[in-house]
Amino acid sequence: MGTLLIHGGRVLRPDMTVVDADVLVDREAGDIVAVGPDLSGDETLNADGGLVIPGLVNAHTHVAMTLLRGHADDKPLDRWLREDIWPVEAALEPGDIEAGAELGVLEMIRSGTTAFADMYFEIDRTAAVVERAGLRARLGHGAISAGKSEAAARADIEESVEMARRFDGAADSRISTAVMPHSLTTVTPDLLSLAAEGAADAGVPVHYHANETADEVDPIVEKRGRRPLMWAQDLGLCRESDFLAHGVHLDGDEIDLLAETGTGVVHCPASNMKLASGMAPIQRLLDAGVTVGLGTDGAASNNDLDLFDELRDAAMLGKLAAGDASAVAAPDAVRMATAGGAAVLGIDAGRIEPGAAADLAVVDLDAPHLTPDHDLVSHLAYAVNGSDVRHTVCDGQVLMRDREVLTLDAAAVMARAERRARDLVARAD
Amino acid sequence: MGTLLIHGGRVLRPDMTVVDADVLVDREAGDIVAVGPDLSGDETLNADGGLVIPGLVNAHTHVAMTLLRGHADDKPLDRWLREDIWPVEAALEPGDIEAGAELGVLEMIRSGTTAFADMYFEIDRTAAVVERAGLRARLGHGAISAGKSEAAARADIEESVEMARRFDGAADSRISTAVMPHSLTTVTPDLLSLAAEGAADAGVPVHYHANETADEVDPIVEKRGRRPLMWAQDLGLCRESDFLAHGVHLDGDEIDLLAETGTGVVHCPASNMKLASGMAPIQRLLDAGVTVGLGTDGAASNNDLDLFDELRDAAMLGKLAAGDASAVAAPDAVRMATAGGAAVLGIDAGRIEPGAAADLAVVDLDAPHLTPDHDLVSHLAYAVNGSDVRHTVCDGQVLMRDREVLTLDAAAVMARAERRARDLVARAD
């Protein structure tokens, strides 16, 4: 397959400086081989006037929920789930999952995301989409106890472990997995422990929602006599590779626990605002040395999968949460969206340097909203949006060239999603 | 000049419903003449697959500050102003203002904004840009007492009144004006009164920053013994046409005062987050019947002029501020960005119906992040961004067609802004 040369652009380095440089990629190995001036390669991707950045990592989403984008908004979380989301999810067919996953993956490739973590159902369908679309994913079957018999809830956790075993390493290792019990409150304690054991046995992480709302934290504190993450650790969670979504309501001891155990946190600022969940203490997490990535959460609570929005939201909301305009500075936000997310997902990417995975995006800087170029890292945090991405490369393969996605038929994907979404909502009514 | 037919799209009506309809515009009068099926006109703008919406209104900005986009970020407000913004502003030349205004206006037209309110210096330069670019603006000279002799501060207010008189009604009435004392804390009380008198005499509103940070509110309460807006009213401010920017820290009596007097509020959510100023009580303002518009503030604290970001931020942050996911619903956010802003600026626009000004934008819906189309108002609030705008029309004239701005030479504007920005920062160092 030879080499791919990303030519003529500027390159964002891991230390957040920017240099004029070419990037040479080994397409067979899927790695970056060299970064520097005047390189040559077998095939060329023109990055003139562009900024080469690591592919963004969307470290927590429910990708098929793109089918429900705009289906219901502006309701309190419990009513929204009960009245709008769960009835529709109960009517989901595997073909819906595949159509929604395709739509979401298309949107992510177009906006420069090259890896994501997904918690949902029918993960064979999502895995098939990831395989042909060409990006990376850590997939898991979301298992939930609420509303199920004990046997059914146990079977659900066992399915999560079984799916994690089956798909780990799929798509030439672009797919990895995790056991995904839904949350500390929607899965029973013994099944949380079973999930942890199953994951340890399968050699994969556990991923779950935690400390998202005060309504979720307070009952645990009351019933268990300790903070949710201390209790989770007693159940066998919070191992080094594990990662949790949200972490909005955390106390100092929990932050220390996250740092000490190496548990990753996926910050979902848009979802936290839209569902009025609260403001995560992101600067405190960073100060404590916690590994933090960013996630869009599902499109039904966002409502898009453009990680540049999360980058901006993280920098903005982090300041408001800290009451300090110097908190969550632009380079920190960019790091969370790239290297931070890669670390959370356990992939050797998120940086443009030899040896790292060739997962990258080229941002077109030739636009009024990105002029003048005082500081390109500031632009990435505050002014770039997904539509500014010109090329997307993952594992050494070009997934999008000049804004045209090569691995999916965009028009067909959108038409199928539109049709599936209408039928789904009609069926659920 | 005849008529312009916006053909084949869907149209957002004032009641926030969407219909398939054409929009017929009288180009001479600059008004909408008809909205309905199967209309015909002299010239056609193709809106196939698009949503026709009122042009967005950016009701508070400092447009020339686009030259400082990314110049300095992530600092507390006082240090940022003292170390980074004021030294550069001291070195500003009229040509910089013009170059920055052109860049900002280009960005606004591209992202569907057709009217803005601007507080800055050298407003003859901004007026010239507005005149040739074709959009609407309410302009004012920002006058400040801080750091000036009493005579110089008085002269500054007098200039603000004089400029308001001179430019009101310029550019075939696309330009209106206001007297713009900078804020309740940076202009002395007697000069605030002088501004109010001058504005009343000239028949224009007063526009100023108010209640942006707690640091600004507390000293007024302490020194004057009452809330800032009660005090402002005693000085002659808070008349029906007046409008203030921010209003982050407001108590119930001040909200009532705003509603009773008809004073408009321009909510700037991105700036309030980025500078850690706080969360404005937007749902409470809406509930009280206050006229609320949205503003980007200057690009140096945002960092772009894409009002779709403010729309999303207003809906998101409004929920967080209220602790209620049903607060600031999508239709309310869209109203603030259109009819609300138009009311704040006192222009007869912000709605697609016969008799209103022909100020509108066509949003291209054919994109993965806008699929499926369960709810287009939700998409406007949560998923559309400025890059999705295909056409922009103001006062009956097409300012952008198929993403090409017709009234400005985009490449030349960007090149000039880039050069001016570099020279300016070098000069200020």
mmCIF file with all atom_site columns, N, CA, C and O in Angstrom, chain B residues 256-270:
data_model
loop_
_atom_site.group_PDB
_atom_site.id
_atom_site.type_symbol
_atom_site.label_atom_id
_atom_site.label_alt_id
_atom_site.label_comp_id
_atom_site.label_asym_id
_atom_site.label_entity_id
_atom_site.label_seq_id
_atom_site.pdbx_PDB_ins_code
_atom_site.Cartn_x
_atom_site.Cartn_y
_atom_site.Cartn_z
_atom_site.occupancy
_atom_site.B_iso_or_equiv
_atom_site.pdbx_formal_charge
_atom_site.auth_seq_id
_atom_site.auth_comp_id
_atom_site.auth_asym_id
_atom_site.auth_atom_id
_atom_site.pdbx_PDB_model_num
ATOM 1  N N  . ASP B 1 256 ? -38.260 43.082 36.888 1.00 0.00 ? 256 ASP B N  1
ATOM 2  C CA . ASP B 1 256 ? -39.548 43.780 36.744 1.00 0.00 ? 256 ASP B CA 1
ATOM 3  C C  . ASP B 1 256 ? -39.362 45.154 36.092 1.00 0.00 ? 256 ASP B C  1
ATOM 4  O O  . ASP B 1 256 ? -40.157 45.550 35.239 1.00 0.00 ? 256 ASP B O  1
ATOM 5  N N  . LEU B 1 257 ? -38.322 45.846 36.511 1.00 0.00 ? 257 LEU B N  1
ATOM 6  C CA . LEU B 1 257 ? -38.050 47.175 35.936 1.00 0.00 ? 257 LEU B CA 1
ATOM 7  C C  . LEU B 1 257 ? -37.826 47.071 34.425 1.00 0.00 ? 257 LEU B C  1
ATOM 8  O O  . LEU B 1 257 ? -38.344 47.879 33.641 1.00 0.00 ? 257 LEU B O  1
ATOM 9  N N  . LEU B 1 258 ? -37.055 46.069 34.009 1.00 0.00 ? 258 LEU B N  1
ATOM 10 C CA . LEU B 1 258 ? -36.789 45.885 32.583 1.00 0.00 ? 258 LEU B CA 1
ATOM 11 C C  . LEU B 1 258 ? -38.088 45.636 31.827 1.00 0.00 ? 258 LEU B C  1
ATOM 12 O O  . LEU B 1 258 ? -38.313 46.196 30.743 1.00 0.00 ? 258 LEU B O  1
ATOM 13 N N  . ALA B 1 259 ? -38.948 44.793 32.418 1.00 0.00 ? 259 ALA B N  1
ATOM 14 C CA . ALA B 1 259 ? -40.218 44.472 31.761 1.00 0.00 ? 259 ALA B CA 1
ATOM 15 C C  . ALA B 1 259 ? -41.120 45.705 31.691 1.00 0.00 ? 259 ALA B C  1
ATOM 16 O O  . ALA B 1 259 ? -41.716 45.996 30.650 1.00 0.00 ? 259 ALA B O  1
ATOM 17 N N  . GLU B 1 260 ? -41.189 46.441 32.803 1.00 0.00 ? 260 GLU B N  1
ATOM 18 C CA . GLU B 1 260 ? -42.097 47.604 32.863 1.00 0.00 ? 260 GLU B CA 1
ATOM 19 C C  . GLU B 1 260 ? -41.659 48.723 31.934 1.00 0.00 ? 260 GLU B C  1
ATOM 20 O O  . GLU B 1 260 ? -42.479 49.384 31.315 1.00 0.00 ? 260 GLU B O  1
ATOM 21 N N  . THR B 1 261 ? -40.337 48.955 31.867 1.00 0.00 ? 261 THR B N  1
ATOM 22 C CA . THR B 1 261 ? -39.862 50.082 31.058 1.00 0.00 ? 261 THR B CA 1
ATOM 23 C C  . THR B 1 261 ? -39.699 49.705 29.593 1.00 0.00 ? 261 THR B C  1
ATOM 24 O O  . THR B 1 261 ? -39.562 50.583 28.744 1.00 0.00 ? 261 THR B O  1
ATOM 25 N N  . GLY B 1 262 ? -39.698 48.413 29.290 1.00 0.00 ? 262 GLY B N  1
ATOM 26 C CA . GLY B 1 262 ? -39.460 48.003 27.902 1.00 0.00 ? 262 GLY B CA 1
ATOM 27 C C  . GLY B 1 262 ? -37.996 48.045 27.505 1.00 0.00 ? 262 GLY B C  1
ATOM 28 O O  . GLY B 1 262 ? -37.657 47.960 26.314 1.00 0.00 ? 262 GLY B O  1
ATOM 29 N N  . THR B 1 263 ? -37.104 48.171 28.490 1.00 0.00 ? 263 THR B N  1
ATOM 30 C CA . THR B 1 263 ? -35.672 48.133 28.192 1.00 0.00 ? 263 THR B CA 1
ATOM 31 C C  . THR B 1 263 ? -35.281 46.747 27.674 1.00 0.00 ? 263 THR B C  1
ATOM 32 O O  . THR B 1 263 ? -35.645 45.740 28.263 1.00 0.00 ? 263 THR B O  1
ATOM 33 N N  . GLY B 1 264 ? -34.562 46.712 26.583 1.00 0.00 ? 264 GLY B N  1
ATOM 34 C CA . GLY B 1 264 ? -34.144 45.434 26.024 1.00 0.00 ? 264 GLY B CA 1
ATOM 35 C C  . GLY B 1 264 ? -32.881 44.901 26.686 1.00 0.00 ? 264 GLY B C  1
ATOM 36 O O  . GLY B 1 264 ? -32.059 45.665 27.200 1.00 0.00 ? 264 GLY B O  1
ATOM 37 N N  . VAL B 1 265 ? -32.747 43.575 26.688 1.00 0.00 ? 265 VAL B N  1
ATOM 38 C CA . VAL B 1 265 ? -31.543 42.928 27.225 1.00 0.00 ? 265 VAL B CA 1
ATOM 39 C C  . VAL B 1 265 ? -30.908 42.096 26.121 1.00 0.00 ? 265 VAL B C  1
ATOM 40 O O  . VAL B 1 265 ? -31.597 41.345 25.428 1.00 0.00 ? 265 VAL B O  1
ATOM 41 N N  . VAL B 1 266 ? -29.601 42.256 25.955 1.00 0.00 ? 266 VAL B N  1
ATOM 42 C CA . VAL B 1 266 ? -28.887 41.417 25.001 1.00 0.00 ? 266 VAL B CA 1
ATOM 43 C C  . VAL B 1 266 ? -28.066 40.398 25.773 1.00 0.00 ? 266 VAL B C  1
ATOM 44 O O  . VAL B 1 266 ? -27.116 40.742 26.484 1.00 0.00 ? 266 VAL B O  1
ATOM 45 N N  . HIS B 1 267 ? -28.478 39.155 25.633 1.00 0.00 ? 267 HIS B N  1
ATOM 46 C CA . HIS B 1 267 ? -27.842 38.037 26.327 1.00 0.00 ? 267 HIS B CA 1
ATOM 47 C C  . HIS B 1 267 ? -26.629 37.595 25.491 1.00 0.00 ? 267 HIS B C  1
ATOM 48 O O  . HIS B 1 267 ? -26.757 37.352 24.300 1.00 0.00 ? 267 HIS B O  1
ATOM 49 N N  . CYS B 1 268 ? -25.474 37.494 26.135 1.00 0.00 ? 268 CYS B N  1
ATOM 50 C CA . CYS B 1 268 ? -24.234 37.109 25.445 1.00 0.00 ? 268 CYS B CA 1
ATOM 51 C C  . CYS B 1 268 ? -23.657 35.878 26.145 1.00 0.00 ? 268 CYS B C  1
ATOM 52 O O  . CYS B 1 268 ? -22.658 35.970 26.876 1.00 0.00 ? 268 CYS B O  1
ATOM 53 N N  . PRO B 1 269 ? -24.253 34.714 25.932 1.00 0.00 ? 269 PRO B N  1
ATOM 54 C CA . PRO B 1 269 ? -23.882 33.542 26.736 1.00 0.00 ? 269 PRO B CA 1
ATOM 55 C C  . PRO B 1 269 ? -22.433 33.097 26.562 1.00 0.00 ? 269 PRO B C  1
ATOM 56 O O  . PRO B 1 269 ? -21.796 32.696 27.543 1.00 0.00 ? 269 PRO B O  1
ATOM 57 N N  . ALA B 1 270 ? -21.908 33.166 25.341 1.00 0.00 ? 270 ALA B N  1
ATOM 58 C CA . ALA B 1 270 ? -20.533 32.691 25.138 1.00 0.00 ? 270 ALA B CA 1
ATOM 59 C C  . ALA B 1 270 ? -19.548 33.579 25.888 1.00 0.00 ? 270 ALA B C  1
ATOM 60 O O  . ALA B 1 270 ? -18.660 33.097 26.591 1.00 0.00 ? 270 ALA B O  1
#
